């Protein structure tokens, strides 16, 4: 199909990022637990804080076995600590940490849904603007499409604090357009580009009115522009309202107190499994906090962050195809295709593998569902 003037954008964006790690939940508990890559474990083990806590536990344990803390095992000693006391802070910390993680994940899901909805609007706009303005105001349709995609791309570029000049290299924005946006805040620039898009749509609609294009077409196209702006605003609002720092501070304080009590309590025992238990308990507690912090801001380079550049590449490639690709039957307004159209008759058996059809037919009780031997399906 014909390549749009801004076609190089797809290749430029595609080089910037990949997708999320795909995993198979049927691998088994042990296989998944022993994975190292694509987890927060390496990040936790690289934190000095983790090794400070673990070293404190080793120091307590060595001091206890060296005879410096012998009274720690006597319930009447001032060095003794009851696990009944530790359970209180552990229960509180666990509750607060789970609550914080759930809040961060809910925020993560909301950002995902809003982001994908915003990108999906690109396809809707491309289809709509080509269907109504493509034949009568093609240049207006192309320019409006480029501005719409540029507004979405610039929004995500600014969310990840990337260089705006790279948008000029992709072909989404011209040099004078980048200069016109200089001085505006990173949240204002996408809205200004959407305003340009709306103005181009209005001009294209005025030109197409002479060709009997319905007057309400402009409203439908502008509504999609407003919808995109609304979704951008939702993302900004969510990102500007994280979990209050007072809550985050208390949670971190509880984790520190909890790890210190564990380090001491598990250090004054004779059990050989106390140290491994403390190691993995601290790893899990700190790992959950690290994961929750990454989920709270999915626009970055962490493992769980959105692969925005890969998404944009996919959406831009299809948007380009929708805007510039040839459509069968377009030349004669589908006359040749309509002449060959016959009564609708579908072979639904071809949608399932043969064995699946047999099993479904045998178990469901529907005698009509059988395998068609003439089907070319799998």
Tab-separated table of C-alpha atoms in Angstrom, residues 65-350:
chain	number	residue	atom	x	y	z
A	65	UNK	CA	26.312	-17.980	69.925
A	66	UNK	CA	29.513	-16.288	71.113
A	67	UNK	CA	27.970	-15.827	74.548
A	68	UNK	CA	27.364	-12.086	74.490
A	69	UNK	CA	23.548	-12.442	74.454
A	70	UNK	CA	23.006	-15.556	76.544
A	71	UNK	CA	20.292	-13.905	78.618
A	72	UNK	CA	18.245	-13.247	75.497
A	73	UNK	CA	16.638	-16.706	75.758
A	74	UNK	CA	15.461	-16.093	79.343
A	75	UNK	CA	11.972	-14.621	79.521
A	76	UNK	CA	13.002	-12.681	82.653
A	77	UNK	CA	15.942	-10.997	80.908
A	78	UNK	CA	15.817	-7.489	79.500
A	79	UNK	CA	17.334	-8.900	76.308
A	80	UNK	CA	14.435	-11.280	75.772
A	81	UNK	CA	11.843	-10.529	73.110
A	82	UNK	CA	8.509	-12.317	72.925
A	83	UNK	CA	7.170	-13.299	69.531
A	84	UNK	CA	3.743	-12.262	70.769
A	85	UNK	CA	5.002	-8.671	70.634
A	86	UNK	CA	6.500	-9.170	67.178
A	87	UNK	CA	3.258	-10.622	65.855
A	88	UNK	CA	1.471	-7.322	66.498
A	89	UNK	CA	3.762	-5.213	64.317
A	90	UNK	CA	4.047	-8.006	61.733
A	91	UNK	CA	0.267	-8.253	61.366
A	92	UNK	CA	-0.069	-4.464	61.041
A	93	UNK	CA	2.759	-4.256	58.519
A	94	UNK	CA	1.370	-7.097	56.416
A	95	UNK	CA	-2.076	-5.497	56.282
A	96	UNK	CA	-0.758	-2.038	55.396
A	97	UNK	CA	1.633	-3.422	52.760
A	98	UNK	CA	-1.051	-5.559	51.096
A	99	UNK	CA	-3.418	-2.581	51.073
A	100	UNK	CA	-0.726	-0.376	49.502
A	101	UNK	CA	0.060	-3.008	46.857
A	102	UNK	CA	-3.627	-3.407	45.977
A	103	UNK	CA	-4.003	0.361	45.620
A	104	UNK	CA	-0.958	0.545	43.348
A	105	UNK	CA	-2.193	-2.353	41.221
A	106	UNK	CA	-5.665	-0.801	40.897
A	107	UNK	CA	-3.996	2.408	39.783
A	108	UNK	CA	-1.879	0.366	37.342
A	109	UNK	CA	-4.968	-1.277	35.800
A	110	UNK	CA	-6.759	2.070	35.499
A	111	UNK	CA	-3.761	3.607	33.737
A	112	UNK	CA	-3.575	0.597	31.420
A	113	UNK	CA	-7.233	0.814	30.443
A	114	UNK	CA	-7.065	4.579	29.907
A	115	UNK	CA	-3.857	4.357	27.880
A	116	UNK	CA	-5.157	1.618	25.598
A	117	UNK	CA	-8.462	3.455	25.157
A	118	UNK	CA	-6.589	6.582	24.110
A	119	UNK	CA	-4.544	4.633	21.573
A	120	UNK	CA	-7.616	2.822	20.274
A	121	UNK	CA	-9.193	6.179	19.500
A	122	UNK	CA	-6.432	6.634	16.902
A	123	UNK	CA	-7.884	3.795	14.842
A	124	UNK	CA	-11.433	5.109	15.223
A	125	UNK	CA	-10.331	8.547	14.079
A	126	UNK	CA	-8.403	7.178	11.082
A	127	UNK	CA	-11.384	5.133	9.907
A	128	UNK	CA	-13.851	7.966	10.440
A	129	UNK	CA	-11.805	10.751	8.852
A	130	UNK	CA	-10.968	8.676	5.772
A	131	UNK	CA	-14.555	7.483	5.318
A	132	UNK	CA	-15.984	11.001	5.361
A	133	UNK	CA	-13.173	13.280	4.205
A	134	UNK	CA	-10.784	10.970	2.371
A	135	UNK	CA	-12.424	11.286	-1.051
A	136	UNK	CA	-13.304	14.973	-0.933
A	137	UNK	CA	-10.560	16.493	1.264
A	138	UNK	CA	-7.712	13.985	1.209
A	139	UNK	CA	-4.970	16.383	2.258
A	140	UNK	CA	-7.051	17.596	5.187
A	141	UNK	CA	-7.674	13.990	6.216
A	142	UNK	CA	-3.950	13.203	6.059
A	143	UNK	CA	-2.939	16.271	8.039
A	144	UNK	CA	-5.629	15.703	10.682
A	145	UNK	CA	-4.542	12.067	11.039
A	146	UNK	CA	-0.892	13.043	11.435
A	147	UNK	CA	-1.753	15.654	14.068
A	148	UNK	CA	-3.938	13.211	15.993
A	149	UNK	CA	-1.205	10.570	16.121
A	150	UNK	CA	1.419	13.208	16.927
A	151	UNK	CA	-0.653	14.413	19.896
A	152	UNK	CA	-0.837	10.896	21.333
A	153	UNK	CA	2.844	10.221	20.675
A	154	UNK	CA	3.963	13.515	22.233
A	155	UNK	CA	1.827	12.828	25.298
A	156	UNK	CA	3.650	9.566	25.979
A	157	UNK	CA	7.024	11.052	25.074
A	158	UNK	CA	6.430	13.715	27.715
A	159	UNK	CA	5.176	11.183	30.266
A	160	UNK	CA	8.502	9.368	29.937
A	161	UNK	CA	10.459	12.644	29.767
A	162	UNK	CA	11.934	11.859	26.352
A	163	UNK	CA	13.430	14.282	23.860
A	164	UNK	CA	10.726	16.051	21.894
A	165	UNK	CA	13.040	16.544	18.941
A	166	UNK	CA	12.815	12.831	18.194
A	167	UNK	CA	9.216	13.400	17.094
A	168	UNK	CA	10.572	15.513	14.243
A	169	UNK	CA	12.845	12.647	13.217
A	170	UNK	CA	9.881	10.283	13.059
A	171	UNK	CA	8.044	12.568	10.648
A	172	UNK	CA	5.070	13.116	12.929
A	173	UNK	CA	5.913	16.798	13.350
A	174	UNK	CA	7.615	19.264	11.040
A	175	UNK	CA	10.388	21.588	12.166
A	176	UNK	CA	8.175	24.668	12.321
A	177	UNK	CA	5.572	22.731	14.303
A	178	UNK	CA	8.156	21.713	16.911
A	179	UNK	CA	9.277	25.355	17.171
A	180	UNK	CA	5.665	26.482	17.614
A	181	UNK	CA	5.365	24.196	20.637
A	182	UNK	CA	8.505	25.520	22.328
A	183	UNK	CA	7.774	27.203	25.638
A	184	UNK	CA	4.619	25.232	26.364
A	185	UNK	CA	4.434	22.795	29.258
A	186	UNK	CA	4.689	19.084	28.551
A	187	UNK	CA	1.004	18.581	29.350
A	188	UNK	CA	-0.152	21.526	27.201
A	189	UNK	CA	1.628	20.585	23.971
A	190	UNK	CA	-0.521	17.495	23.126
A	191	UNK	CA	-3.671	19.553	23.701
A	192	UNK	CA	-2.424	22.276	21.355
A	193	UNK	CA	-1.745	19.668	18.649
A	194	UNK	CA	-5.271	18.301	19.137
A	195	UNK	CA	-6.541	21.850	18.637
A	196	UNK	CA	-4.662	21.974	15.338
A	197	UNK	CA	-6.251	18.649	14.430
A	198	UNK	CA	-9.740	19.952	15.192
A	199	UNK	CA	-9.150	23.061	13.103
A	200	UNK	CA	-7.962	20.977	10.139
A	201	UNK	CA	-11.008	18.722	10.479
A	202	UNK	CA	-13.269	21.785	10.455
A	203	UNK	CA	-11.573	23.168	7.334
A	204	UNK	CA	-11.755	19.800	5.587
A	205	UNK	CA	-15.419	19.438	6.468
A	206	UNK	CA	-16.193	22.870	5.014
A	207	UNK	CA	-14.520	21.828	1.782
A	208	UNK	CA	-16.396	18.515	1.704
A	209	UNK	CA	-19.797	20.106	2.353
A	210	UNK	CA	-20.029	20.865	-1.344
A	211	UNK	CA	-19.880	17.093	-1.950
A	212	UNK	CA	-22.959	16.498	0.238
A	213	UNK	CA	-21.020	15.273	3.272
A	214	UNK	CA	-23.438	15.238	6.259
A	215	UNK	CA	-23.100	18.273	8.558
A	216	UNK	CA	-22.846	16.088	11.696
A	217	UNK	CA	-19.642	14.438	10.451
A	218	UNK	CA	-17.551	17.206	11.958
A	219	UNK	CA	-19.125	16.676	15.381
A	220	UNK	CA	-18.304	12.954	15.295
A	221	UNK	CA	-14.663	13.638	14.430
A	222	UNK	CA	-14.283	16.421	16.992
A	223	UNK	CA	-15.871	14.185	19.644
A	224	UNK	CA	-13.060	11.692	19.108
A	225	UNK	CA	-10.535	14.488	19.574
A	226	UNK	CA	-12.262	15.496	22.812
A	227	UNK	CA	-12.290	11.863	23.935
A	228	UNK	CA	-8.541	11.614	23.393
A	229	UNK	CA	-7.959	14.831	25.345
A	230	UNK	CA	-10.171	13.542	28.149
A	231	UNK	CA	-8.177	10.305	28.409
A	232	UNK	CA	-4.928	12.250	28.472
A	233	UNK	CA	-6.330	14.336	31.318
A	234	UNK	CA	-7.308	11.192	33.236
A	235	UNK	CA	-3.790	9.809	32.964
A	236	UNK	CA	-2.289	13.096	34.171
A	237	UNK	CA	-4.750	13.308	37.078
A	238	UNK	CA	-3.989	9.750	38.200
A	239	UNK	CA	-0.243	10.307	37.984
A	240	UNK	CA	-0.547	13.539	39.989
A	241	UNK	CA	-2.373	11.793	42.840
A	242	UNK	CA	-0.200	8.989	44.249
A	243	UNK	CA	-0.715	7.368	47.635
A	244	UNK	CA	-0.143	10.153	50.217
A	245	UNK	CA	3.425	10.353	51.473
A	246	UNK	CA	2.240	10.208	55.094
A	247	UNK	CA	0.893	6.694	54.455
A	248	UNK	CA	4.008	5.705	52.518
A	249	UNK	CA	6.207	7.010	55.356
A	250	UNK	CA	4.319	5.044	58.025
A	251	UNK	CA	4.477	1.902	55.921
A	252	UNK	CA	8.231	2.196	55.446
A	253	UNK	CA	8.644	2.820	59.178
A	254	UNK	CA	6.673	-0.315	60.013
A	255	UNK	CA	8.746	-2.367	57.563
A	256	UNK	CA	11.998	-1.120	59.115
A	257	UNK	CA	10.786	-1.852	62.656
A	258	UNK	CA	9.499	-5.253	61.575
A	259	UNK	CA	12.774	-6.248	59.877
A	260	UNK	CA	14.777	-5.101	62.895
A	261	UNK	CA	12.628	-7.155	65.289
A	262	UNK	CA	12.890	-10.170	62.991
A	263	UNK	CA	16.655	-9.754	62.755
A	264	UNK	CA	16.937	-9.835	66.539
A	265	UNK	CA	14.239	-12.435	67.247
A	266	UNK	CA	15.512	-14.934	64.672
A	267	UNK	CA	19.109	-14.270	65.689
A	268	UNK	CA	18.725	-15.413	69.309
A	269	UNK	CA	17.702	-18.970	68.461
A	270	UNK	CA	19.613	-22.188	68.028
A	271	UNK	CA	17.684	-23.234	64.916
A	272	UNK	CA	19.774	-23.559	61.763
A	273	UNK	CA	16.830	-22.499	59.579
A	274	UNK	CA	16.402	-19.115	61.284
A	275	UNK	CA	18.846	-17.343	58.964
A	276	UNK	CA	17.339	-18.674	55.690
A	277	UNK	CA	13.866	-17.829	56.985
A	278	UNK	CA	14.932	-14.263	57.763
A	279	UNK	CA	16.656	-13.909	54.390
A	280	UNK	CA	13.580	-14.885	52.385
A	281	UNK	CA	11.147	-13.058	54.690
A	282	UNK	CA	13.060	-9.808	54.262
A	283	UNK	CA	13.360	-10.455	50.521
A	284	UNK	CA	9.605	-10.927	50.173
A	285	UNK	CA	8.685	-7.913	52.328
A	286	UNK	CA	11.048	-5.580	50.514
A	287	UNK	CA	10.198	-7.139	47.145
A	288	UNK	CA	6.509	-6.392	47.584
A	289	UNK	CA	7.292	-2.756	48.314
A	290	UNK	CA	9.577	-2.531	45.290
A	291	UNK	CA	6.940	-4.083	43.021
A	292	UNK	CA	4.205	-1.779	44.342
A	293	UNK	CA	6.409	1.262	43.753
A	294	UNK	CA	7.019	0.176	40.159
A	295	UNK	CA	3.297	-0.393	39.569
A	296	UNK	CA	2.485	3.102	40.816
A	297	UNK	CA	4.375	4.680	37.882
A	298	UNK	CA	4.207	2.465	34.764
A	299	UNK	CA	5.767	5.060	32.440
A	300	UNK	CA	9.450	4.264	32.645
A	301	UNK	CA	11.944	1.479	32.082
A	302	UNK	CA	11.063	-0.939	34.889
A	303	UNK	CA	10.156	-4.529	34.094
A	304	UNK	CA	6.430	-3.980	34.747
A	305	UNK	CA	6.210	-0.623	32.957
A	306	UNK	CA	4.018	-0.270	29.904
A	307	UNK	CA	5.817	-0.974	26.603
A	308	UNK	CA	4.457	2.303	25.267
A	309	UNK	CA	6.876	2.496	22.357
A	310	UNK	CA	6.002	-0.992	21.156
A	311	UNK	CA	2.307	-0.174	21.490
A	312	UNK	CA	2.729	3.071	19.591
A	313	UNK	CA	4.601	1.255	16.853
A	314	UNK	CA	1.746	-1.245	16.425
A	315	UNK	CA	-0.958	1.402	16.541
A	316	UNK	CA	0.894	3.738	14.182
A	317	UNK	CA	1.519	1.017	11.614
A	318	UNK	CA	-2.154	0.092	11.473
A	319	UNK	CA	-3.180	3.768	11.560
A	320	UNK	CA	-0.957	4.350	8.545
A	321	UNK	CA	-2.571	1.385	6.817
A	322	UNK	CA	-6.057	2.693	7.619
A	323	UNK	CA	-5.189	6.170	6.366
A	324	UNK	CA	-3.279	5.325	3.199
A	325	UNK	CA	-3.856	1.668	2.365
A	326	UNK	CA	-5.800	0.689	-0.708
A	327	UNK	CA	-9.321	-0.617	-0.160
A	328	UNK	CA	-10.766	-3.268	-2.525
A	329	UNK	CA	-13.743	-1.810	-4.304
A	330	UNK	CA	-12.813	1.768	-3.476
A	331	UNK	CA	-12.375	2.842	-7.104
A	332	UNK	CA	-15.943	2.064	-8.195
A	333	UNK	CA	-17.562	2.534	-4.783
A	334	UNK	CA	-17.840	-1.245	-4.267
A	335	UNK	CA	-19.940	-1.778	-7.383
A	336	UNK	CA	-17.883	-4.750	-8.645
A	337	UNK	CA	-17.799	-6.364	-5.208
A	338	UNK	CA	-21.528	-5.891	-4.692
A	339	UNK	CA	-22.239	-7.503	-8.053
A	340	UNK	CA	-20.550	-10.707	-6.882
A	341	UNK	CA	-22.120	-10.782	-3.416
A	342	UNK	CA	-24.402	-13.770	-2.751
A	343	UNK	CA	-26.655	-15.019	-0.006
A	344	UNK	CA	-24.821	-15.340	3.314
A	345	UNK	CA	-23.828	-18.935	4.050
A	346	UNK	CA	-21.091	-19.570	6.657
A	347	UNK	CA	-19.202	-22.771	7.497
A	348	UNK	CA	-18.982	-22.395	11.283
A	349	UNK	CA	-17.384	-25.837	11.722
A	350	UNK	CA	-14.188	-24.474	10.225
